[in-house]
Coordinates of C-alpha atoms and ligand atoms in Angstrom, one line a residue:
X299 CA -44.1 -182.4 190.0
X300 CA -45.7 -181.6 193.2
X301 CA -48.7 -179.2 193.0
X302 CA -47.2 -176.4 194.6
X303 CA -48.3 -173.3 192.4
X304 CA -49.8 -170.6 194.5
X305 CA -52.4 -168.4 193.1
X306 CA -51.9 -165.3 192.3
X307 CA -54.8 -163.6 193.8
X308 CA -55.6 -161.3 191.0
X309 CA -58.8 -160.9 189.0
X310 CA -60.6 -158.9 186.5
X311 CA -63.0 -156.0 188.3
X312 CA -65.8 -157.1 186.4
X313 CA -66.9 -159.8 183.2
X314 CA -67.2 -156.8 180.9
X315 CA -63.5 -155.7 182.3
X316 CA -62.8 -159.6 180.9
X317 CA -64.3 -159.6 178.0
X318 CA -62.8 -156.4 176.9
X319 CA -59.1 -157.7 177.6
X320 CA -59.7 -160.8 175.9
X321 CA -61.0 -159.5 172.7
X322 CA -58.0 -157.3 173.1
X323 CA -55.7 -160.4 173.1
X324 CA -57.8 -161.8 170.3
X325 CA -57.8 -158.8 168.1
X326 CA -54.6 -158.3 166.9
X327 CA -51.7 -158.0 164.0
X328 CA -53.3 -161.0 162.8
X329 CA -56.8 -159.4 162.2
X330 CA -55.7 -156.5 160.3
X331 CA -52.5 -157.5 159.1
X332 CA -52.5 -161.3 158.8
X333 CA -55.9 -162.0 157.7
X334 CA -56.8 -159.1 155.0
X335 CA -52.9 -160.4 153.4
X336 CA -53.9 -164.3 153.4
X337 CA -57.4 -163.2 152.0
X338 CA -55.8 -161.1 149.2
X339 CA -53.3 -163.5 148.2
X340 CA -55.7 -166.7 148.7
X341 CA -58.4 -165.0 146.2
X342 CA -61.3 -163.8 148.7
X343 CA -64.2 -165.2 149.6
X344 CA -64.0 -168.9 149.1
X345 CA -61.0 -168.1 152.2
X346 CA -63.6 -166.0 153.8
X347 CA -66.3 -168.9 154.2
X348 CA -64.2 -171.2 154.9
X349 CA -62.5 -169.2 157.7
X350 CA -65.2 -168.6 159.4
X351 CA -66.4 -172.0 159.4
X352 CA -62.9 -173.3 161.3
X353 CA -63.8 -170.4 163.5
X354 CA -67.2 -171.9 164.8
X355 CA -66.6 -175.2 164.5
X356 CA -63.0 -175.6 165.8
X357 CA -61.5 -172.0 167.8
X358 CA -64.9 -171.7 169.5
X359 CA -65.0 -175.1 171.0
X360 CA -60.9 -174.5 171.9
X361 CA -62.0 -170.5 173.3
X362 CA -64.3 -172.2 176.1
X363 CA -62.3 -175.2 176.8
X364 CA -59.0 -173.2 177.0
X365 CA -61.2 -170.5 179.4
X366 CA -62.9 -173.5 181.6
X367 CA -59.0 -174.8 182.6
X368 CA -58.1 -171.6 183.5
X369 CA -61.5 -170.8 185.5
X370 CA -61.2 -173.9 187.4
X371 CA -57.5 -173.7 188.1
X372 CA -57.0 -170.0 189.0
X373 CA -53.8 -169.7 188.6
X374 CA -50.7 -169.8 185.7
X375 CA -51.6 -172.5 183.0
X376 CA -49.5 -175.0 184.5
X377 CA -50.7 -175.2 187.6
X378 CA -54.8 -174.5 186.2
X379 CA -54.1 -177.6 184.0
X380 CA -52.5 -179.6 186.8
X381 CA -55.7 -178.8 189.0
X382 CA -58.1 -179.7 186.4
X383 CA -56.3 -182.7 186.1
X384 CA -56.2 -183.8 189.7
X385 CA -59.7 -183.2 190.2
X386 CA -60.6 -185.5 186.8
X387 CA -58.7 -188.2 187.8
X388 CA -56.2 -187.6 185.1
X389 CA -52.0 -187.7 185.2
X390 CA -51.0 -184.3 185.9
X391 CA -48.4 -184.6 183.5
X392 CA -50.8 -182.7 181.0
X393 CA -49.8 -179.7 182.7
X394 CA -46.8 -179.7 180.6
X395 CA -48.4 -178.4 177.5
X396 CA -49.4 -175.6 179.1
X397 CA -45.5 -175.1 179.4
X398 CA -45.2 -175.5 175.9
X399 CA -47.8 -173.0 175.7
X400 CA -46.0 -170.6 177.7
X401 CA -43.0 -171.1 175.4
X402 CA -44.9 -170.2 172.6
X403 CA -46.4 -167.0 173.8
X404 CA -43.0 -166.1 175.2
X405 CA -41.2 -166.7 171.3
X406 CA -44.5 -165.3 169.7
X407 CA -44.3 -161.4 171.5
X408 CA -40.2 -162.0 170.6
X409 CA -41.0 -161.5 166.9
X410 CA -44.6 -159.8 167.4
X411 CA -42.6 -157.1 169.2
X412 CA -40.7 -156.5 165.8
X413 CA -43.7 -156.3 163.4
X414 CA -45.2 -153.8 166.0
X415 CA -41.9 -151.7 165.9
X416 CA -42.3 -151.3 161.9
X417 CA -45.9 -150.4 162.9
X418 CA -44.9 -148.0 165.2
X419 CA -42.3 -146.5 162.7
X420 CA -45.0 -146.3 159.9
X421 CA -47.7 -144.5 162.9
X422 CA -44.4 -141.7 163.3
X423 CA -43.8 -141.2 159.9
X424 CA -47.7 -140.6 158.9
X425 CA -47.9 -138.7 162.2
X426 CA -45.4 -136.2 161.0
X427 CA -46.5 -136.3 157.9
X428 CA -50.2 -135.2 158.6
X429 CA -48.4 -132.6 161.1
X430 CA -46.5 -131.5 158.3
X431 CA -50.3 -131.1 156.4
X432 CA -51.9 -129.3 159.2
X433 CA -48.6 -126.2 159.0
X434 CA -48.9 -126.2 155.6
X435 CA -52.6 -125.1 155.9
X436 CA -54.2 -128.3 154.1
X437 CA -55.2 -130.8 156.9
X438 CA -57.4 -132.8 154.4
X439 CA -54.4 -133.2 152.3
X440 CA -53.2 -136.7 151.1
X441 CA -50.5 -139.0 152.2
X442 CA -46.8 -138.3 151.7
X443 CA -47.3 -135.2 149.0
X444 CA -44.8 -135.1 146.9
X445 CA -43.3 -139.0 147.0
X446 CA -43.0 -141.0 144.4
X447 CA -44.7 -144.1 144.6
X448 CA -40.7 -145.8 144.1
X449 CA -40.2 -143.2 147.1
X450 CA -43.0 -144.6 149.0
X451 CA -42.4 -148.4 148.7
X452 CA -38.1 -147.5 149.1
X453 CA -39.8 -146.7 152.7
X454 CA -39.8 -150.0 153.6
X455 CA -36.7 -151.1 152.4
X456 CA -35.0 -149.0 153.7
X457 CA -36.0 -149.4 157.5
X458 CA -35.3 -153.2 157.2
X459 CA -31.9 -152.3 156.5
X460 CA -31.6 -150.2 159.4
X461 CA -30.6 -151.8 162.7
X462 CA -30.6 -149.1 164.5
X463 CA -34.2 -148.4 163.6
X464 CA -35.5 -151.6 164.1
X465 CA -34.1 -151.6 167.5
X466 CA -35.4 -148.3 168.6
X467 CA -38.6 -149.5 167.8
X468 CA -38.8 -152.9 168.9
X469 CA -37.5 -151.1 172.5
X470 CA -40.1 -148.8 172.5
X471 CA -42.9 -151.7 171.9
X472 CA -41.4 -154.2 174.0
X473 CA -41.1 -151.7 177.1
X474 CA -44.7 -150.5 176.6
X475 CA -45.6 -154.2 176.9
X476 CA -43.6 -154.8 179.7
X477 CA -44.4 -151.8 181.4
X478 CA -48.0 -152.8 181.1
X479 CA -47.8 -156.2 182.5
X480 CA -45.3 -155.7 185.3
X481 CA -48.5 -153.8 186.6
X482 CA -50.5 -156.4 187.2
X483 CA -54.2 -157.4 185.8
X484 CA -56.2 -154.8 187.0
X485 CA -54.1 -152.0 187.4
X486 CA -52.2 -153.0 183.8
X487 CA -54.2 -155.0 181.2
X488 CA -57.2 -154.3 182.6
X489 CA -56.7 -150.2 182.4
X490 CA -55.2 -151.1 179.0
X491 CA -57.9 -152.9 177.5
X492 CA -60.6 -150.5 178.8
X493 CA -59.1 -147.2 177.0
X494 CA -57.9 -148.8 174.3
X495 CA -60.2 -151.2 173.0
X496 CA -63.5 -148.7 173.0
X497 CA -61.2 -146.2 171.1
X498 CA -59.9 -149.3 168.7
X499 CA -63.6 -149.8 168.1
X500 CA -64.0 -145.7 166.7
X501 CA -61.0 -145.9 165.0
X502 CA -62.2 -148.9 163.1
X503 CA -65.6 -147.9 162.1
X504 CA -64.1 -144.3 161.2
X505 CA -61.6 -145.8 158.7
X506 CA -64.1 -148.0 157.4
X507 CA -66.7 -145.0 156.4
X508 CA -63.9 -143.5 155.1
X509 CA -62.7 -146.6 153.0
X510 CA -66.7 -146.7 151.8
X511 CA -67.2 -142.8 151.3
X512 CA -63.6 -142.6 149.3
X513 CA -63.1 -146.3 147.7
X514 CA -64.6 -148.5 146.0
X515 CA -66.5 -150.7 148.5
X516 CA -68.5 -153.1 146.0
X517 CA -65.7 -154.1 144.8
X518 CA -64.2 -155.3 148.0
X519 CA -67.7 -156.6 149.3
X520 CA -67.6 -158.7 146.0
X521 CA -63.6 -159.6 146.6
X522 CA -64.3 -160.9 150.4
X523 CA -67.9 -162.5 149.8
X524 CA -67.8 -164.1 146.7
X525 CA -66.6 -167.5 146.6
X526 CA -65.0 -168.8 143.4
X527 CA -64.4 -172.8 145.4
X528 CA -61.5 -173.5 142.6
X529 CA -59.4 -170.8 144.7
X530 CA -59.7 -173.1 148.0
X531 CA -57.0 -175.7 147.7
X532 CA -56.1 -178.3 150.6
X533 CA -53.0 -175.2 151.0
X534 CA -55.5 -172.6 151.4
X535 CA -57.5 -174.2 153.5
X536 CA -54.3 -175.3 155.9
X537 CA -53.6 -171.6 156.4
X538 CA -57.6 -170.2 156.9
X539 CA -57.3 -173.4 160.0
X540 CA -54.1 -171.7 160.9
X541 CA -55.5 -168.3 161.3
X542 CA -58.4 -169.1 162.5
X543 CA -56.0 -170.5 165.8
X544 CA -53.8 -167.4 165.5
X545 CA -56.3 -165.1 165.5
X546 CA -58.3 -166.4 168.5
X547 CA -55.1 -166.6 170.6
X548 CA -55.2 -170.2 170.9
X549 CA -52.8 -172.9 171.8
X550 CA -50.5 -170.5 173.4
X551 CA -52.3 -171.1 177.1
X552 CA -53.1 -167.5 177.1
X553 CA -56.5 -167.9 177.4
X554 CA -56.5 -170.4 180.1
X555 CA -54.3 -167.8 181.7
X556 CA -56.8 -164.9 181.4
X557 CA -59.8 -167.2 182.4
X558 CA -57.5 -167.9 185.8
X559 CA -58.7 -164.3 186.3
X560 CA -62.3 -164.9 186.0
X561 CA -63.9 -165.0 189.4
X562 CA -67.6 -166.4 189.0
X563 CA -69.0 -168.9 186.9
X564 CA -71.1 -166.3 184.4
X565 CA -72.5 -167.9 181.3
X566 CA -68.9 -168.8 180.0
X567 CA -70.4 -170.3 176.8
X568 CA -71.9 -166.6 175.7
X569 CA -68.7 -165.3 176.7
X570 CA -66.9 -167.1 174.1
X571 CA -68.8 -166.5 171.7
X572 CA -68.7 -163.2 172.2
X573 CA -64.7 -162.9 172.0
X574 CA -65.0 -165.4 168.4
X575 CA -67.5 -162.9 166.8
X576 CA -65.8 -160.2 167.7
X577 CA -62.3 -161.6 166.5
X578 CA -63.7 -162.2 162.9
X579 CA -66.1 -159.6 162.9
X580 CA -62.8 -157.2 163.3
X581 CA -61.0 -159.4 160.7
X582 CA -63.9 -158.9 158.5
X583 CA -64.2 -155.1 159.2
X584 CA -60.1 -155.0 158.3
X585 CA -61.2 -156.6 154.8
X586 CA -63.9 -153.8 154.3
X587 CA -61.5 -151.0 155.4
X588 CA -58.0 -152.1 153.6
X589 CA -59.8 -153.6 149.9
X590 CA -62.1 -150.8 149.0
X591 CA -58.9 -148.6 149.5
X592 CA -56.9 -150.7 147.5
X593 CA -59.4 -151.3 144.5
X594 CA -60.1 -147.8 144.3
X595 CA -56.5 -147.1 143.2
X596 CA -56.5 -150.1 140.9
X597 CA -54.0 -152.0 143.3
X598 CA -52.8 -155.5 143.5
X599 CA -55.2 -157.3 146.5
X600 CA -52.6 -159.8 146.6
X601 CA -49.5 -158.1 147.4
X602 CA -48.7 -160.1 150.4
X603 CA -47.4 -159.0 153.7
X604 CA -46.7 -155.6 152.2
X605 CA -49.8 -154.8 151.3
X606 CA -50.2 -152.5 154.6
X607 CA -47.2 -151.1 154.3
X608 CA -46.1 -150.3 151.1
X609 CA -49.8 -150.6 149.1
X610 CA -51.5 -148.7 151.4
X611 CA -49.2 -145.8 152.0
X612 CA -49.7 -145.1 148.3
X613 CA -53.5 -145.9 148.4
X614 CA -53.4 -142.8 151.1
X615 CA -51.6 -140.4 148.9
X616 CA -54.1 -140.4 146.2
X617 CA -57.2 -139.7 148.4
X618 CA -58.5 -136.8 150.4
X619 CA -58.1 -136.8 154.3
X620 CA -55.3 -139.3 153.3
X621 CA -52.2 -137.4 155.6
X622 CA -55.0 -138.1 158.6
X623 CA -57.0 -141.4 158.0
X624 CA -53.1 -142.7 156.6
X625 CA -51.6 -142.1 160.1
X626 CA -55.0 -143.1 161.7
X627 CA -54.6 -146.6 160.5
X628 CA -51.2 -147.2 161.6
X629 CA -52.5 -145.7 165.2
X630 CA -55.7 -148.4 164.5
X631 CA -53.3 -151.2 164.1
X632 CA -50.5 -150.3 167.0
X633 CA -53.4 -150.3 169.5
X634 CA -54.7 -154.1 168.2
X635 CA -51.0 -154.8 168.9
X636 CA -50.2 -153.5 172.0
X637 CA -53.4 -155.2 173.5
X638 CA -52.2 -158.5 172.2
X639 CA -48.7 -158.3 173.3
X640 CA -49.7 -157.5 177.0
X641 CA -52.0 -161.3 176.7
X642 CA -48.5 -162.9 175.3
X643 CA -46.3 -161.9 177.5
X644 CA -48.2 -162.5 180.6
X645 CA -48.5 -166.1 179.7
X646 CA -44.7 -166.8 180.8
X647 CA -45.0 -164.0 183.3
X648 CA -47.8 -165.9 185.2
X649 CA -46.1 -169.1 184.9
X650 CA -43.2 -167.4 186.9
X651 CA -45.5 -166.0 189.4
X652 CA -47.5 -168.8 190.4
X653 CA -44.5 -171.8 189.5
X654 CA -41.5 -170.0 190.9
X655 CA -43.0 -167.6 193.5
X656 CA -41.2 -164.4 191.9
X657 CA -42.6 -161.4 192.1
X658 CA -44.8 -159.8 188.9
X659 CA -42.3 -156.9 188.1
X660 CA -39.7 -159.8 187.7
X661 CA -41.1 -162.4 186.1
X662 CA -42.1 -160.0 183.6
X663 CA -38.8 -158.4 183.5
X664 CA -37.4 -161.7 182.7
X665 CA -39.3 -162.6 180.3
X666 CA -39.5 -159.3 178.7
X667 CA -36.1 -159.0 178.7
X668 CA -35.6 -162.6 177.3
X669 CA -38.0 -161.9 174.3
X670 CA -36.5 -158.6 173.2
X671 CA -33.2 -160.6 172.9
X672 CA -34.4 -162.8 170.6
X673 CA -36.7 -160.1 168.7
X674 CA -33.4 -158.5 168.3
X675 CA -32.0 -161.5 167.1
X676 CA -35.0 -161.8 164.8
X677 CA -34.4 -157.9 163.4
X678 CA -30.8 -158.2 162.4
X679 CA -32.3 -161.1 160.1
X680 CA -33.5 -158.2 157.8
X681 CA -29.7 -157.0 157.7
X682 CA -26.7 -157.8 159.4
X683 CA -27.8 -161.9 159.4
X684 CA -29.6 -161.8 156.7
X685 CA -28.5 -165.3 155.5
X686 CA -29.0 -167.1 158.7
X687 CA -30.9 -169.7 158.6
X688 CA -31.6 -171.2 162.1
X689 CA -33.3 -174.3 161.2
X690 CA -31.9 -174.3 157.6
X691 CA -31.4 -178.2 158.4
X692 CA -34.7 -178.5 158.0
X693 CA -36.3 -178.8 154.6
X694 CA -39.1 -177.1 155.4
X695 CA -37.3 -173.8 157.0
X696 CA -34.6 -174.1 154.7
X697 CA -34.3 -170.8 153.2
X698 CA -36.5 -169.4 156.0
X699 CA -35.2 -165.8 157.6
X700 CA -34.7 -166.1 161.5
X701 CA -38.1 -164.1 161.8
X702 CA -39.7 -166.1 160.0
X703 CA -38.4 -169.1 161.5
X704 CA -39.7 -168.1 165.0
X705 CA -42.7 -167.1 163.1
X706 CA -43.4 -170.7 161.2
X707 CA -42.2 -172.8 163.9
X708 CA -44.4 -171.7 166.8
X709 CA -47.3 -171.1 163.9
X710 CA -46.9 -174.7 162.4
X711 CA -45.4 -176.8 165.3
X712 CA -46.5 -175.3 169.1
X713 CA -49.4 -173.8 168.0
X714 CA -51.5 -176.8 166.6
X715 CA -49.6 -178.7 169.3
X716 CA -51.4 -176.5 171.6
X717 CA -54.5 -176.8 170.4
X718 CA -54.0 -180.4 169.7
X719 CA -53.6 -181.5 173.7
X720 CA -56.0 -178.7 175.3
X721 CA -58.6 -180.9 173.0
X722 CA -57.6 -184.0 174.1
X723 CA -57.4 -182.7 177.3
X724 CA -61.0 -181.0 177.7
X725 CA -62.4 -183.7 175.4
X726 CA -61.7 -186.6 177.0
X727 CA -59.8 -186.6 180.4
X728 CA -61.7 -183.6 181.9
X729 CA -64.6 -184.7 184.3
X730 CA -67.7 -184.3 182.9
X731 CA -69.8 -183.0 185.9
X732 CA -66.9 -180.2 185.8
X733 CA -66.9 -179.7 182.4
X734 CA -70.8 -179.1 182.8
X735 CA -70.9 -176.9 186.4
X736 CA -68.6 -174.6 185.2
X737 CA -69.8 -173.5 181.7
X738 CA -73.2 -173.7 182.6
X739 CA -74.1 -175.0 178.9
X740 CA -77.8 -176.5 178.2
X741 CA -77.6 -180.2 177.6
X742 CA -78.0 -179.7 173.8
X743 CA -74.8 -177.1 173.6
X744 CA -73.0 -179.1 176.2
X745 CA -73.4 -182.2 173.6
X746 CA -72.2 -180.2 171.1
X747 CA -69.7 -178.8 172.7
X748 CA -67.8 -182.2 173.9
X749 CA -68.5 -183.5 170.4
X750 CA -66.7 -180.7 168.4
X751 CA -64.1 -180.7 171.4
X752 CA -63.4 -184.5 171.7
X753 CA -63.7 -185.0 168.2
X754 CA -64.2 -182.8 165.3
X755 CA -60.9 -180.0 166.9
X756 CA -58.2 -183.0 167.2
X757 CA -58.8 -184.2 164.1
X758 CA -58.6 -180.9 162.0
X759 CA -55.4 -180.3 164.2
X760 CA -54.0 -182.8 163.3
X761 CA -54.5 -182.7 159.7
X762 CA -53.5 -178.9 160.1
X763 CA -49.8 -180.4 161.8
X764 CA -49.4 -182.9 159.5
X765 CA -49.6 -181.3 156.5
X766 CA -48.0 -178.0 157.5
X767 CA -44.9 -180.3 158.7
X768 CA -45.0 -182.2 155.3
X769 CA -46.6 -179.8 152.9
X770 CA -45.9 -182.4 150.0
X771 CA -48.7 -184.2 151.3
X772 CA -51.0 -181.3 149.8
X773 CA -49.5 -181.5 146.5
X774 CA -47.2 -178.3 147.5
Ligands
LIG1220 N1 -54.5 -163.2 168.3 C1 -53.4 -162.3 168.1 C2 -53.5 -161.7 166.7 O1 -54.4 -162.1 166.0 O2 -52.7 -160.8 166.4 C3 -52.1 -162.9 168.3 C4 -52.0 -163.7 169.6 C5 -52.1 -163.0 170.8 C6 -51.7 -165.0 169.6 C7 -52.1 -163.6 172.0 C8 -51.7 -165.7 170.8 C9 -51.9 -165.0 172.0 F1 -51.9 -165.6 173.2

């Protein structure tokens, strides 16, 4: 391949304007939906610790190494790892993971797109619901009056079986996302990240007073931070290293495609560090808002992926302000997702900007279009194709739903993969006097730094690969 990508020309306004957008990406479905379920279901705080452990030692190493490539290359994460290649020395066949990155975002927003819409569904229904409490003269009212909890949790149920539904609001995410990216960084995600992320931050600190004032909050605190060690099995610890990649938007090049927007070399080690605490200090925060809830109603912690959905709703009925801080949440999590799905989705669409010269509006109209084909694919597995099992060859998808199968094949396979080269990459081929210019690190950090990279990341990858390809290796 001849290095013929172009830059794009486009750049954040500011490194605040950066940060802001990439915590946005970071924060996400994962942080409040993801990580409070895995913690509930993998017994608390032994996951906790451990989490944030593979989020220091491993994602924050990845964060700066995927945001060097893209600083250096300035353009889509082909071409940024091509560039960073060339000037190392090194084959510029590397750049091809960043195309398996691209691929990953672009089958990630496909399915993330659906999640959003039954998001979305939940904000409209808790909306009109609270409207419904502010006619009848009782704004402080709870959730749902008058539902059963079989009512409540039926709720669910019955919008997976609706098509129709799921469609409208898979649309209705998908073209937000899409109408977000196809204008541009700083008129688009940038605009997006700066509204919506300072009112994510309220919105999150207001629902966890609540959660303290109305639940039980000791208990939770004593849920999340309390280790019991027997609960962290070689399974549990697999996921908390899956998450922790997830949740920091790694291995998906769409960090190396933000950092192609970065336009001076500012303190780039600070700046990850920033977007790590803020990821699991949001994912932490989720824990404190959704647990004290749940314990104060005497419900199940480990409910699984419907704890937000059908666990909470009922949560909300019982307590006062429940109609508002009920349809708050759902607003809380919609805006994480929207700000993620823009940083997905203009992975691919960079990589058809600066690879096949095609304008923003359609690159991103390709690719937007292409992933809400397949997230409609991915919906009409809760119905219609409910038995279809696309990789139901494969042991481990066998009886494996087609979202799902998006879902555990980019999560278990690209994603690691991902992570797995940018180490190897930034680790070992990268020149060193590169490496060191353009993060600015003190010797000690920049020692640290290349020996978590080169060493410590590949090799928990690859133990995270392995054993999520073959889970009978952990006994499962
Ligand atoms: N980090 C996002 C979340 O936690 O929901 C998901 C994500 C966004 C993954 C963007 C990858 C990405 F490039």
């Amino acid at each position: 391949m001849v290095a013929t990508s172009q830059t794009t020309g486009e750049g954040w306004s500011s490194r605040s304007a950066f940060i802001l957008a990439a915590v946005g990406a970071a924060v996400g479905l994962g942080n409040i939906w993801r990580f409070p379920t895995l913690a509930g279901e993998s017994g608390g705080g032994a996951f906790v610790i451990f989490y944030i452990g593979c989020v220091f030692l491993l994602g924050l190493p990845l964060v700066l190494s995927e945001i060097f490539v893209g600083r250096v290359g300035q353009t889509d994460a082909v071409g940024s790892i091509r560039k960073v290649a060339v000037q190392s020395g090194a084959s510029p066949s590397w750049s091809i993971f960043g195309g398996i990155g691209a691929i990953a975002a672009f089958l990630i927003v496909s399915f993330y797109s659906v999640v959003a819409g039954w998001v979305l569904y939940y904000a409209g229904v808790m909306g009109w619901d609270f409207l419904q409490a502010i006619m009848s003269g009782d704004p402080f009212r709870g959730a749902l009056a008058g539902e059963s909890q079989e009512q409540i949790q039926q709720r669910l149920g019955d919008m997976f079986a609706s098509p129709g539904l799921l469609l409208a609001m898979h649309f209705a995410f998908m073209g937000l996302t899409f109408y977000i990216v196809a204008r541009g960084v700083s008129s688009g995600i940038e605009k997006a990240a700066t509204y919506l992320m300072p009112a994510f931050f309220v919105l999150l600190l207001g629902l966890v007073i609540y959660g303290a004032i109305e639940g039980d909050i000791g208990d939770a605190v004593a849920f999340l931070f309390t280790p019991d060690w027997s609960k962290l099995t070689p399974q549990v610890m697999n996921s908390a290293l899956g998450q922790a990649l997830f949740s920091l938007s790694l291995g998906v090049a769409g960090l190396i495609t933000y950092g192609s927007y970065i336009k001076e070399n500012s303190g780039l080690g600070a700046t990850s560090a920033m977007i790590a605490f803020a990821d699991t200090g949001v994912a932490i925060l989720a824990g404190l808002m959704i647990f004290p809830i749940v314990f104060a109603v005497g419900l199940d912690p480990a409910a699984g992926p419907t704890l937000v959905f059908q666990t909470l709703p009922f949560a909300f009925q019982t307590m006062p302000g429940g109609a508002l801080f009920g349809f708050l949440f759902f607003i809380l999590i919609l805006v994480a997702a929207v700000t993620s799905s823009i940083s997905l989705l203009e992975v691919p669409t960079a990589w058809g900007i600066g690879e096949r010269g095609w304008s923003r509006p359609k690159s991103s109209a390709i690719f937007g279009g292409g992933a809400f084909l397949i997230g409609i694919a991915c919906l009409l597995g809760y119905n219609v194709w409910a038995d279809v099992r696309p990789l139901g060859f494969w042991s481990l998808f066998e009886n494996t739903d087609i979202l799902d199968t998006v879902d555990g094949f980019t999560g278990k396979v690209m994603l690691p993969l991902g992570a797995l080269f940018t180490s190897l990459f930034v680790g070992w081929k990268a020149d060193a006097s590169l490496l060191r210019t353009t993060t600015g690190l003190s010797p000690a950090m920049f020692g640290l730094w290349r020996f978590l990279i080169a060493w410590l990341c590949p090799l928990a990858v690859t133990i995270i690969l392995v054993t999520g390809l073959f889970p009978s290796i952990l006994g499962a």
